[in-house]
Amino acid sequence: MSALKDVDQLSPDEAAQELARLAREIAQHDRHYYEKDAPRISDAAYDELRRRNHAIEARFPDLVRPDSPSKRVGTRPAEGFGKVAHAVPMLSLDNVFTDKEVREFAARVRRFLRWPEDKPLVFSAEPKIDGLSCGIRYERGHLVQAATRGDGRTGEDVTQNVRTICDVPKALKGDGWPDVLEVRGEVYIPTTEFAAMNAAQEAAGKPVYANPRNAAAGSLRQLDPAISASRPLRFFAYAWGEISGPFAQTQYEAVQKFGAWGFSINDHMRRCQNADEMIAAYALIERERATLGYDIDGVVYKVDRLDLQARLGFVSRSPRWAMAHKFPPEQASTTLEKIDIQVGRTGALTPVAKLHPVTVGGVVVSNASLHNADEIKRLDVRVGDTVLIQRAGDVIPQVVKVLDPDRQGRAAPFAFPTHCPCPLSTPAVRELDEKTGEAGVITRCSGEFACPFQRVRRLEHFVSRQAFDIEGLGKKQIAAFFEEKIITEPADIFTLKERNDVLKLQTREGWGETSAANLFAAIEERRTIPLERLLIALGIRHVGQTTARLLSTTYLSWQNFHTSMLAAQDRQSEAYNQLTSLDGVGDVMAEAIVQYFAEPHNEGLVERLLAQITVKDAIPPKNDSPVAGKTVVFTGKLVEMSRDEAKAGAAALGAKVAGSVSSKTDILVAGPGAGSKLKKATELGIKTLTEEEWLALIAKA
Ligand code: IVH
């Protein structure tokens, strides 16, 4: 974009042209925000557009257009909602698509619990409502707070808006509820009401929503509760978060109680005795889908008994005791206009299908992933082909197949690039699979630290939401700063302010005094960063949020972690052994972590960054249990529970579960048939417990 003229320099013609452009652009951004719930620009950039529109209109009042953004109300919130930390994290569900996977889920639950085939095990099956989840907190029966899911740990405070939903009681009916009760469920908009609401929006010249889910999200997230109140929002209660005491023994009973306390509950919930009945319940709900009156995207199965749910617990972000059985993805056909190559943070070249835009399941799709060179070959997809695409929920759309492979005059097969599309055009190499050692599917740019595309991706990752999360520093700003060599590595972000005498950010295009000052403040706010976020930000291969959290609660301080990783360069060392024995760190991941710190480039980068920031130590997990912080190894056969349950239970109490015995091991739990591990532990003088003794020990927790 060329530099914009000062508003007082504009001629009336130029002003009229700009107002037309701004009306168009702002309307387009509103559509992305409302219909897709996926804004394409930052709030700051959006506000800037509106401010300019306003300034031009103030100078040329005669030119105000009938479709001017200033005439529309109910646009996106100018500032955010308050934040609410979830006392109990709001998790998501694992998905399956086939009957076979449903059977596997049921079998896995039985295995984990060591539940014999002939022992009854009940599951509930209920529709998976396609809305947005919300937690509503009651204290002594009165609604005190409501929050969206957010990232699962922190959500947005939407109390005032939720109070306007007709089937959310402001005071609970009946009795028997715990003093503190956070009821969770889905906020949604019924299909008929959705159609009427969109018709009204359209008649009023306001943007329409793409589907009921986006409409529900957009309606709940209105800063003005009066607007939320005017929208046909509804709520189904199906789960709970923090509670001051137990109130039911089964899922079914819990939900029935919600009903008695004044909530709407879903009347299609059924109880199933086995996988066959679960699959039958799914088929039934699928048949009823069209006539339910609200959108659903599958069926959720839950282990009915709450004591068993507690034993099963969670794996990273989803419960072991529940599973979503999703409906088949929706499909559509369109033409492939072009294949683009994107370069990821690790240099992987990913082909992306650029499609003629088409609506699939209520959302306009114009890109689909083609994954890699092999996938393009397998599909034999070529530019100009008509392709079948599908999308399921939030998953990136996929190309399923070519519909006209026998067409005359087809383009030549796609030649996968042999060089990175970046300006350096570095050779790209087909990488070996780290696990099998055979030719893998990924083609990677060999430019590593030199490749400007990779460097930009790494910086984008560094400031992303799970990492440093610096407000006002998004992809667009990173790209511009990188281009001008203002930020070329993470440390540069933290020296921006001191370089501003020369940089004069406030005078640059798209920036002003306020936005520059806001950015500096946002950066200062992140100068102290939790260890977990730093570990995510570094972008070490295979290290995502779950691993970063594990590493952070294991090593506790940057100093300790860094020293251990340097020591772990020696694969025979105790430090390396400790790393690989962490439950959740496999060999490939351990290698990636150790190699990251073996690379002098990374060491330099980290050193310069650490000179700018302060890393907050992690808080050791639950230290009130007798096994917290202890390294525990299980060996031999366990009788009371499966190995998986034993490990998960120990980890939940703050123990570190290791796979092999070393001098760092604190406790070995040995069942019948224990062999070499028991022998080694005895030699090392490590405390050894039977399964029974272990259970007695943790019963004190
Ligand atoms: S149970 C611990 N039950 O699906 C997880 N979730 O994909 C508790 N959802 O975040 C969730 N209908 O927003 C549950 N009957 C139902 C549901 C349901 C819809 C949503 C919920 C969740 C998402 C996971």
XYZ file of C-alpha atoms and ligand atoms in Angstrom:
725
model
C 0.000 0.000 0.000
C 1.303 3.455 -0.870
C 1.587 5.973 1.940
C -1.723 7.599 2.766
C -2.105 11.329 2.379
C -2.896 13.423 5.402
C -6.645 13.931 5.610
C -6.322 17.711 5.306
C -4.372 17.320 2.047
C -7.179 15.369 0.329
C -9.149 16.838 -2.552
C -12.928 16.183 -2.513
C -12.494 13.636 -5.316
C -9.774 11.792 -3.465
C -11.859 11.876 -0.294
C -14.881 10.391 -2.065
C -12.731 7.643 -3.517
C -11.212 6.825 -0.175
C -14.553 6.760 1.597
C -15.787 4.267 -0.976
C -12.722 2.130 -0.447
C -12.994 2.320 3.334
C -16.691 1.417 3.257
C -15.820 -1.629 1.171
C -12.826 -2.678 3.241
C -14.463 -2.210 6.621
C -17.557 -4.108 5.483
C -15.289 -6.905 4.311
C -13.477 -7.026 7.656
C -16.823 -7.004 9.449
C -17.825 -10.029 7.401
C -14.674 -11.893 8.351
C -15.199 -10.985 11.949
C -18.886 -11.833 12.175
C -19.575 -14.514 9.629
C -16.396 -16.455 9.994
C -15.484 -15.357 13.478
C -12.028 -15.120 11.919
C -10.762 -11.559 11.629
C -8.056 -10.942 9.064
C -6.534 -7.853 10.651
C -5.685 -6.848 14.188
C -8.142 -4.825 16.223
C -5.651 -1.961 16.125
C -5.465 -1.976 12.317
C -9.250 -2.187 12.113
C -9.683 0.745 14.487
C -7.210 2.683 12.364
C -9.423 2.173 9.273
C -12.443 3.377 11.185
C -10.574 6.369 12.549
C -9.504 7.409 9.069
C -13.049 6.999 7.792
C -14.258 9.169 10.629
C -11.601 11.841 10.053
C -12.420 12.113 6.341
C -16.149 12.287 7.046
C -15.559 15.005 9.626
C -13.787 17.122 7.008
C -16.198 16.341 4.163
C -19.626 15.911 5.802
C -21.314 16.125 2.379
C -19.544 13.008 1.236
C -20.826 10.679 3.962
C -22.129 7.621 2.118
C -25.409 5.837 2.832
C -23.376 2.642 3.377
C -20.804 4.376 5.569
C -19.379 2.220 8.365
C -20.079 5.096 10.757
C -23.800 4.572 10.234
C -23.719 0.958 11.313
C -24.023 -0.093 14.916
C -23.174 -3.378 16.522
C -19.751 -3.615 14.996
C -16.999 -5.494 16.650
C -16.079 -4.622 20.228
C -13.484 -1.897 20.447
C -11.992 -3.347 23.555
C -11.983 -6.801 25.020
C -13.901 -8.496 27.790
C -12.527 -9.096 31.241
C -10.611 -12.326 31.635
C -11.711 -15.265 33.771
C -9.267 -17.957 34.841
C -10.999 -21.345 34.802
C -10.608 -23.087 38.154
C -10.993 -26.388 36.298
C -9.607 -26.207 32.729
C -12.202 -26.345 29.950
C -10.989 -29.123 27.752
C -11.909 -30.387 24.343
C -12.827 -33.849 23.116
C -10.992 -36.343 20.981
C -12.753 -37.193 17.717
C -13.489 -40.411 15.922
C -15.295 -40.944 12.622
C -15.831 -44.697 12.366
C -17.616 -47.499 14.217
C -14.312 -49.312 14.521
C -12.837 -46.389 16.413
C -15.864 -46.336 18.725
C -15.221 -49.992 19.583
C -11.556 -49.194 20.141
C -12.521 -46.369 22.486
C -14.751 -48.652 24.562
C -12.046 -51.327 24.636
C -9.388 -48.790 25.619
C -11.508 -47.617 28.554
C -11.936 -51.202 29.717
C -8.216 -51.894 29.393
C -7.280 -48.766 31.311
C -9.655 -49.686 34.132
C -8.834 -53.387 33.909
C -12.573 -53.890 33.568
C -13.357 -57.468 32.497
C -15.563 -57.999 29.438
C -18.407 -59.448 31.483
C -18.549 -56.587 33.967
C -21.187 -53.961 33.065
C -19.818 -50.619 31.890
C -22.345 -47.960 30.933
C -21.724 -45.066 28.547
C -23.995 -42.126 27.867
C -24.537 -40.991 24.265
C -25.729 -37.447 23.633
C -25.855 -35.030 20.685
C -22.763 -32.906 20.191
C -24.212 -29.416 19.993
C -22.541 -27.160 17.450
C -22.307 -23.943 19.423
C -19.729 -22.595 21.817
C -19.020 -23.824 25.284
C -19.620 -21.696 28.304
C -19.154 -22.126 32.059
C -21.726 -20.566 34.387
C -20.857 -20.246 38.039
C -23.422 -20.369 40.827
C -22.724 -19.543 44.430
C -25.399 -20.624 46.897
C -27.718 -21.092 43.946
C -27.191 -17.630 42.405
C -25.585 -16.943 39.060
C -22.401 -14.985 39.744
C -20.239 -15.385 36.648
C -20.176 -16.790 33.138
C -17.158 -17.293 30.912
C -16.348 -18.535 27.430
C -13.842 -21.308 26.941
C -11.078 -19.084 25.561
C -7.889 -21.123 25.402
C -9.208 -23.591 27.981
C -7.407 -21.982 30.912
C -8.638 -18.416 30.597
C -11.874 -17.292 29.004
C -13.810 -14.076 28.486
C -16.185 -12.752 31.109
C -19.612 -12.815 29.443
C -21.692 -12.756 32.642
C -23.980 -9.899 31.608
C -24.704 -11.477 28.250
C -25.359 -14.944 29.628
C -27.809 -13.491 32.130
C -29.974 -12.533 29.148
C -30.283 -16.135 27.871
C -33.800 -17.364 28.588
C -32.949 -20.937 29.542
C -30.189 -20.035 31.965
C -31.687 -19.700 35.477
C -30.450 -16.696 37.442
C -31.312 -18.567 40.610
C -31.399 -22.349 40.752
C -34.723 -24.050 41.368
C -35.329 -26.862 43.835
C -32.518 -27.832 46.190
C -29.542 -30.092 46.697
C -26.993 -28.135 44.674
C -23.449 -27.648 45.969
C -22.621 -24.163 47.301
C -20.232 -23.630 44.434
C -21.406 -25.083 41.140
C -20.054 -24.199 37.726
C -22.451 -25.595 35.160
C -20.984 -26.051 31.700
C -22.745 -26.462 28.429
C -23.264 -25.113 24.959
C -24.607 -21.734 23.906
C -26.321 -22.060 20.536
C -28.984 -20.548 18.296
C -31.879 -22.740 17.074
C -32.087 -23.087 13.269
C -35.443 -21.342 12.754
C -34.424 -18.408 14.932
C -31.141 -18.232 13.055
C -32.916 -17.863 9.722
C -35.199 -15.144 11.113
C -32.299 -13.333 12.724
C -30.301 -13.302 9.491
C -33.317 -12.075 7.523
C -33.658 -9.196 9.980
C -29.955 -8.429 9.776
C -30.143 -8.358 6.001
C -33.225 -6.125 5.955
C -31.403 -3.686 8.220
C -28.385 -3.701 5.908
C -26.262 -5.434 8.525
C -23.920 -8.321 7.884
C -25.438 -11.800 7.963
C -23.806 -14.729 9.751
C -22.576 -17.766 7.857
C -24.068 -20.360 10.236
C -25.775 -20.665 13.631
C -22.507 -21.411 15.425
C -20.822 -18.215 14.220
C -24.010 -16.307 14.974
C -24.029 -17.669 18.526
C -20.359 -16.791 19.000
C -20.858 -13.318 17.535
C -23.984 -12.721 19.595
C -22.494 -13.857 22.893
C -19.395 -11.760 22.374
C -21.167 -8.422 22.157
C -19.891 -5.796 24.537
C -23.394 -4.408 24.816
C -25.580 -6.952 26.678
C -28.664 -5.367 25.079
C -27.506 -6.686 21.711
C -26.903 -10.172 23.149
C -30.360 -10.026 24.716
C -31.906 -9.277 21.326
C -30.361 -12.441 19.843
C -32.090 -15.840 20.139
C -29.404 -17.496 22.271
C -30.121 -20.778 24.088
C -28.138 -23.027 26.403
C -27.910 -26.775 26.984
C -26.273 -27.919 30.244
C -24.188 -31.106 29.919
C -21.095 -30.825 32.133
C -19.572 -28.979 35.079
C -16.355 -27.374 36.233
C -15.583 -26.350 39.796
C -17.923 -27.798 42.435
C -17.685 -27.499 46.209
C -18.905 -31.053 46.682
C -20.208 -34.049 44.739
C -23.864 -33.951 43.687
C -24.336 -37.073 41.569
C -22.866 -40.493 40.921
C -23.357 -40.713 37.188
C -23.309 -38.449 34.175
C -26.966 -39.214 33.577
C -27.977 -38.356 37.114
C -25.939 -35.132 37.029
C -27.643 -33.926 33.873
C -31.102 -34.843 35.218
C -30.310 -32.697 38.262
C -29.391 -29.778 36.009
C -32.848 -30.202 34.508
C -34.486 -30.124 37.939
C -32.499 -26.997 38.873
C -33.970 -25.123 35.908
C -31.623 -25.727 32.979
C -32.568 -26.979 29.546
C -31.097 -30.400 29.075
C -30.947 -32.403 25.914
C -33.674 -35.024 25.766
C -31.823 -37.186 23.248
C -29.327 -38.438 25.811
C -29.317 -42.220 26.069
C -27.516 -44.812 28.129
C -25.665 -47.610 26.362
C -24.360 -50.892 27.730
C -21.698 -51.512 25.076
C -20.144 -50.310 21.812
C -22.970 -51.808 19.715
C -25.521 -49.760 21.599
C -23.344 -46.655 21.293
C -23.159 -47.099 17.526
C -26.926 -47.661 17.388
C -27.493 -44.482 19.421
C -25.289 -42.597 16.967
C -27.300 -43.897 13.996
C -30.532 -42.865 15.684
C -29.312 -39.367 16.522
C -27.960 -38.989 12.983
C -31.434 -39.825 11.625
C -33.007 -37.257 13.926
C -30.415 -34.630 13.039
C -32.472 -32.699 10.481
C -35.504 -32.359 12.723
C -33.817 -31.455 16.009
C -34.161 -27.728 15.428
C -30.504 -26.960 16.259
C -27.189 -27.851 14.648
C -25.224 -30.810 15.928
C -21.969 -32.143 14.513
C -21.827 -35.579 16.077
C -22.500 -37.615 19.201
C -20.560 -37.522 22.473
C -20.026 -40.730 24.453
C -19.147 -40.496 28.130
C -18.380 -43.132 30.742
C -21.471 -42.837 32.924
C -20.077 -43.531 36.384
C -18.338 -40.456 37.780
C -15.967 -42.468 39.983
C -14.722 -44.197 36.846
C -14.409 -40.844 35.054
C -12.175 -39.721 37.915
C -9.998 -42.813 37.576
C -9.706 -42.361 33.830
C -8.673 -38.706 34.088
C -7.248 -36.721 31.195
C -4.606 -36.889 28.503
C -3.248 -33.431 27.771
C -6.292 -31.613 26.435
C -9.098 -34.162 26.489
C -10.662 -36.633 28.916
C -9.997 -40.355 28.569
C -13.599 -40.985 29.582
C -15.280 -39.189 26.682
C -15.158 -39.265 22.910
C -16.851 -37.323 20.130
C -18.133 -39.414 17.228
C -18.325 -36.847 14.450
C -20.673 -36.908 11.480
C -18.983 -37.399 8.119
C -17.396 -34.242 6.752
C -19.362 -32.121 4.305
C -18.170 -32.125 0.721
C -18.358 -29.864 -2.328
C -16.751 -29.634 -5.756
C -14.845 -26.725 -7.226
C -11.897 -26.001 -9.503
C -8.258 -25.919 -8.560
C -6.883 -22.603 -9.745
C -3.315 -22.863 -8.605
C -0.949 -24.705 -6.308
C 1.037 -22.457 -3.975
C 4.003 -23.494 -1.899
C 4.168 -22.281 1.683
C 7.334 -22.441 3.734
C 6.842 -23.337 7.376
C 8.875 -22.413 10.410
C 10.947 -25.563 10.096
C 11.423 -25.106 6.356
C 8.857 -27.697 5.303
C 7.452 -26.851 1.877
C 3.691 -27.346 2.007
C 1.610 -27.248 -1.157
C -1.682 -25.407 -0.782
C -4.551 -25.760 -3.248
C -5.953 -22.378 -4.246
C -9.576 -23.065 -5.071
C -12.372 -21.243 -6.758
C -14.306 -20.192 -3.627
C -17.120 -22.591 -2.717
C -19.425 -22.998 0.291
C -18.922 -26.191 2.281
C -21.039 -26.693 5.372
C -21.875 -23.005 5.527
C -18.345 -21.680 5.208
C -16.623 -20.285 2.126
C -13.508 -22.268 1.349
C -10.795 -21.044 -1.013
C -7.736 -22.928 0.253
C -7.174 -26.580 0.997
C -4.113 -28.417 2.193
C -2.349 -30.790 -0.169
C 0.112 -31.847 2.553
C 3.151 -32.873 0.497
C 4.537 -34.019 -2.843
C 3.367 -37.626 -2.340
C -0.176 -36.520 -1.693
C -0.221 -34.518 -4.943
C 1.048 -37.590 -6.773
C -1.426 -39.901 -5.087
C -4.329 -37.645 -6.005
C -2.763 -36.836 -9.390
C -4.236 -33.405 -8.939
C -3.416 -30.762 -11.543
C -4.170 -27.093 -12.053
C -7.559 -26.670 -13.756
C -9.006 -29.930 -12.399
C -12.424 -30.148 -10.801
C -11.834 -31.435 -7.290
C -13.958 -32.796 -4.473
C -13.129 -31.088 -1.211
C -14.327 -31.685 2.319
C -14.189 -30.020 5.669
C -15.113 -31.324 9.084
C -15.588 -28.776 11.818
C -12.560 -26.603 12.302
C -10.268 -28.941 10.413
C -8.410 -27.455 7.420
C -10.282 -28.406 4.230
C -8.883 -31.391 2.337
C -8.826 -32.336 -1.337
C -10.486 -35.768 -1.541
C -10.119 -36.550 -5.239
C -10.093 -35.283 -8.793
C -13.539 -35.530 -10.372
C -12.543 -35.187 -14.027
C -9.250 -37.046 -14.431
C -10.043 -38.078 -18.008
C -10.717 -34.565 -19.214
C -9.122 -33.513 -22.513
C -6.282 -31.028 -22.393
C -5.382 -31.423 -18.746
C -2.403 -29.505 -17.426
C 0.873 -31.323 -16.910
C 1.462 -33.020 -13.542
C 2.549 -30.549 -10.892
C 6.316 -30.284 -10.723
C 7.150 -30.085 -7.039
C 9.768 -27.373 -6.562
C 13.355 -28.393 -6.047
C 14.166 -25.032 -4.488
C 12.697 -22.907 -1.760
C 10.417 -20.177 -3.136
C 12.236 -17.629 -0.955
C 14.506 -15.010 -2.580
C 17.591 -17.133 -1.815
C 16.099 -20.055 -3.729
C 18.002 -22.536 -1.594
C 17.809 -26.186 -2.677
C 14.994 -28.119 -1.029
C 15.650 -31.693 0.038
C 13.431 -34.639 0.622
C 14.009 -35.495 4.219
C 14.519 -38.889 5.850
C 11.795 -40.004 8.183
C 13.145 -39.564 11.706
C 11.461 -42.699 12.956
C 12.020 -45.163 10.113
C 15.149 -43.701 8.533
C 13.500 -44.125 5.114
C 12.669 -41.411 2.612
C 10.035 -39.308 4.334
C 7.239 -37.253 2.843
C 8.510 -33.822 3.802
C 10.518 -31.645 1.446
C 12.487 -29.120 3.401
C 14.331 -25.958 2.444
C 17.970 -26.499 3.369
C 18.497 -22.810 4.104
C 17.700 -23.140 7.829
C 18.918 -19.981 9.539
C 19.565 -18.163 6.272
C 16.146 -18.709 4.678
C 14.208 -15.465 5.154
C 10.847 -17.249 4.891
C 11.699 -19.599 7.744
C 13.035 -16.756 9.823
C 9.816 -14.801 9.465
C 7.760 -17.898 10.359
C 9.896 -18.441 13.453
C 9.404 -14.841 14.527
C 5.655 -15.135 13.938
C 5.666 -18.230 16.104
C 7.700 -16.429 18.755
C 5.045 -13.755 19.221
C 2.060 -16.066 18.753
C -0.680 -16.536 21.320
C 0.755 -19.566 23.120
C 4.254 -18.099 23.134
C 5.093 -14.437 23.900
C 1.653 -13.236 22.822
C 2.632 -9.610 22.246
C -0.391 -7.489 21.511
C -0.009 -5.340 18.419
C 2.793 -7.502 17.052
C 1.152 -9.916 14.669
C 2.100 -11.479 11.357
C 1.669 -8.259 9.423
C 3.913 -6.223 11.689
C 6.525 -8.975 11.911
C 6.676 -9.164 8.112
C 7.134 -5.410 7.804
C 9.757 -5.204 10.576
C 11.659 -8.128 9.117
C 11.587 -6.665 5.636
C 13.165 -3.485 6.953
C 15.642 -5.427 9.107
C 14.230 -3.812 12.236
C 13.477 -7.193 13.798
C 15.496 -10.124 12.495
C 15.614 -12.258 15.631
C 13.672 -12.450 18.918
C 16.092 -10.291 20.947
C 15.447 -7.383 18.545
C 11.860 -7.124 19.777
C 13.084 -6.151 23.215
C 15.459 -3.459 21.969
C 12.876 -1.769 19.751
C 12.123 0.949 22.247
C 15.720 1.883 22.920
C 16.321 2.071 19.168
C 13.278 4.248 18.624
C 15.269 7.497 18.584
C 16.493 6.310 15.232
C 13.562 4.143 14.138
C 10.835 6.675 14.922
C 8.143 4.032 14.761
C 5.412 6.620 15.374
C 6.181 8.239 12.026
C 5.967 5.025 10.008
C 3.069 3.990 7.854
C 0.309 2.388 9.876
C 1.738 3.656 13.173
C 1.032 6.690 15.312
C 2.099 7.965 18.721
C -0.539 5.881 20.522
C -0.073 2.625 18.665
C 3.720 2.861 19.019
C 3.429 3.569 22.751
C 0.975 0.663 23.091
C 3.362 -1.688 21.355
C 6.267 -0.701 23.604
C 4.048 -1.237 26.637
C 2.925 -4.651 25.366
C 6.552 -5.661 24.841
C 7.523 -4.481 28.329
C 4.701 -6.567 29.737
C 6.291 -9.689 28.269
C 9.834 -8.950 29.314
C 9.161 -11.314 32.201
C 7.941 -14.588 30.781
C 6.999 -17.967 32.279
C 9.436 -20.756 31.420
C 6.689 -22.713 29.649
C 5.997 -19.866 27.216
C 9.673 -19.368 26.496
C 10.036 -23.070 25.680
C 7.117 -22.881 23.263
C 8.477 -19.680 21.725
C 11.880 -21.160 20.899
C 10.133 -23.342 18.342
C 12.135 -26.488 19.058
C 10.864 -29.217 16.762
C 8.162 -31.436 18.245
C 7.918 -29.246 21.361
C 4.377 -27.903 21.638
C 2.427 -26.706 24.623
C 2.098 -30.115 26.292
C 5.816 -30.867 26.149
C 6.743 -27.315 27.107
C 4.560 -27.637 30.188
C 6.099 -30.994 31.060
C 9.641 -29.659 30.645
C 8.829 -26.567 32.617
C 7.314 -28.421 35.577
C 10.185 -30.907 35.500
C 13.156 -28.540 35.273
C 11.456 -25.577 36.987
C 14.019 -22.915 36.022
C 15.629 -21.854 32.764
C 19.028 -22.165 34.372
C 18.399 -25.759 35.375
C 16.827 -26.691 32.049
C 19.571 -25.080 29.977
C 22.410 -26.607 31.987
C 20.778 -30.041 31.735
C 20.330 -29.764 27.972
C 23.984 -28.814 27.538
C 25.007 -31.774 29.694
C 22.651 -33.977 27.674
C 24.826 -33.418 24.589
C 26.595 -36.468 25.964
C 24.061 -39.201 25.253
C 25.540 -41.347 28.019
C 24.947 -38.684 30.627
C 22.514 -38.736 33.489
C 20.978 -35.555 32.033
C 20.155 -37.288 28.742
C 18.782 -40.278 30.584
C 16.559 -38.040 32.677
C 15.206 -36.340 29.551
C 14.396 -39.540 27.666
C 12.850 -41.161 30.707
C 10.195 -38.443 31.009
C 6.802 -39.856 30.229
C 5.803 -37.963 27.104
C 9.294 -37.380 25.709
C 10.154 -39.942 23.056
C 13.552 -40.475 21.426
C 12.803 -38.287 18.418
C 11.703 -35.424 20.634
C 14.647 -35.794 23.010
C 17.050 -35.699 20.053
C 15.367 -32.579 18.679
C 15.651 -30.792 22.022
C 19.268 -31.734 22.573
C 20.224 -30.893 18.999
C 18.583 -27.501 19.282
C 21.067 -26.541 21.968
C 23.975 -28.130 20.121
C 23.476 -25.659 17.296
C 25.744 -22.601 17.789
C 23.292 -20.374 15.928
C 20.561 -21.198 18.430
C 22.875 -20.777 21.361
C 23.740 -17.252 20.184
C 20.123 -16.410 19.574
C 19.072 -17.691 22.977
C 21.926 -15.907 24.717
C 21.006 -12.551 23.144
C 17.358 -13.097 24.003
C 18.081 -14.059 27.598
C 20.083 -10.853 28.016
C 16.813 -8.987 27.402
C 14.231 -10.960 29.340
C 13.595 -12.483 32.744
C 12.309 -16.039 32.879
C 9.830 -16.807 35.619
C 10.411 -20.159 37.298
C 7.646 -22.723 37.073
C 5.690 -23.660 40.144
C 6.319 -27.287 41.041
C 3.142 -29.321 40.553
C 1.098 -30.286 43.636
C 3.704 -30.574 46.333
C 1.338 -31.668 49.049
C 1.293 -35.276 47.924
C 3.845 -37.732 49.309
C 5.088 -38.539 45.799
C 5.286 -35.003 44.383
C 8.542 -34.378 42.582
C 9.590 -37.992 43.058
C 10.750 -40.031 40.092
C 8.766 -43.254 39.939
C 9.253 -46.334 37.774
C 6.672 -49.120 37.374
C 7.719 -52.639 36.489
C 6.251 -56.123 36.505
C 2.568 -56.972 36.444
C 0.052 -54.793 38.257
C -3.137 -56.316 39.593
C -5.432 -53.529 40.750
C -5.037 -51.300 37.731
C -3.457 -51.131 34.318
C 0.044 -49.768 33.824
C -1.462 -46.751 32.072
C -3.736 -45.955 34.989
C -0.864 -46.344 37.437
C 1.333 -43.969 35.434
C -1.410 -41.417 34.885
C -2.329 -41.506 38.585
C 1.281 -40.957 39.664
C 1.711 -38.054 37.235
C -1.509 -36.468 38.471
C -0.022 -36.447 41.991
C 3.031 -34.611 40.739
C 5.387 -37.578 40.406
C 7.684 -37.880 37.429
C 7.098 -41.208 35.767
C 10.197 -42.690 34.178
C 10.636 -45.716 31.967
C 13.977 -46.863 33.238
C 15.803 -47.074 36.557
C 18.700 -44.724 37.219
C 20.320 -43.086 40.231
C 17.627 -40.375 39.871
C 14.848 -42.889 40.540
C 13.173 -42.430 43.916
C 10.638 -45.251 43.940
C 10.333 -48.494 42.013
C 6.884 -50.077 42.096
C 7.455 -53.744 41.312
C 4.702 -56.230 40.599
C 5.060 -59.982 40.102
C 7.490 -60.958 37.361
C 9.721 -57.885 37.803
C 13.203 -58.577 36.430
C 16.174 -56.434 35.489
C 14.694 -53.148 36.713
C 14.119 -54.583 40.169
C 17.642 -55.972 40.194
C 19.146 -52.628 39.198
C 17.053 -50.752 41.765
C 18.176 -53.106 44.503
C 21.807 -52.610 43.470
C 21.371 -48.837 43.548
C 19.616 -49.016 46.918
C 16.385 -47.504 45.558
C 13.187 -47.731 47.573
C 11.054 -50.560 46.206
C 7.321 -50.915 46.815
C 4.722 -53.528 45.967
C 1.594 -52.367 44.174
C -0.301 -52.609 47.459
C 2.267 -50.484 49.292
C 2.161 -47.928 46.477
C -1.631 -47.696 46.677
C -1.422 -47.246 50.440
C 1.148 -44.477 49.974
C -0.889 -42.508 47.448
C -4.120 -43.038 49.380
C -2.666 -40.465 51.793
C -2.569 -37.857 49.044
S -18.570 -32.726 27.077
C -14.221 -32.398 29.038
N -20.846 -32.849 25.797
O -17.712 -30.074 22.041
C -15.047 -32.103 27.840
N -19.176 -31.367 24.970
O -15.194 -30.787 20.790
C -16.459 -31.824 28.211
N -19.873 -30.090 23.008
O -15.667 -28.077 24.058
C -17.278 -31.615 27.025
N -21.911 -30.909 22.881
O -18.041 -27.229 23.501
C -19.620 -32.295 25.836
N -22.917 -33.032 24.798
C -21.718 -32.481 24.853
C -21.301 -31.513 23.922
C -20.013 -30.991 24.002
C -21.037 -30.064 22.351
C -18.697 -29.286 22.645
C -18.005 -28.590 23.796
C -16.595 -29.076 23.737
C -16.473 -29.499 22.321
C -15.359 -30.494 22.121
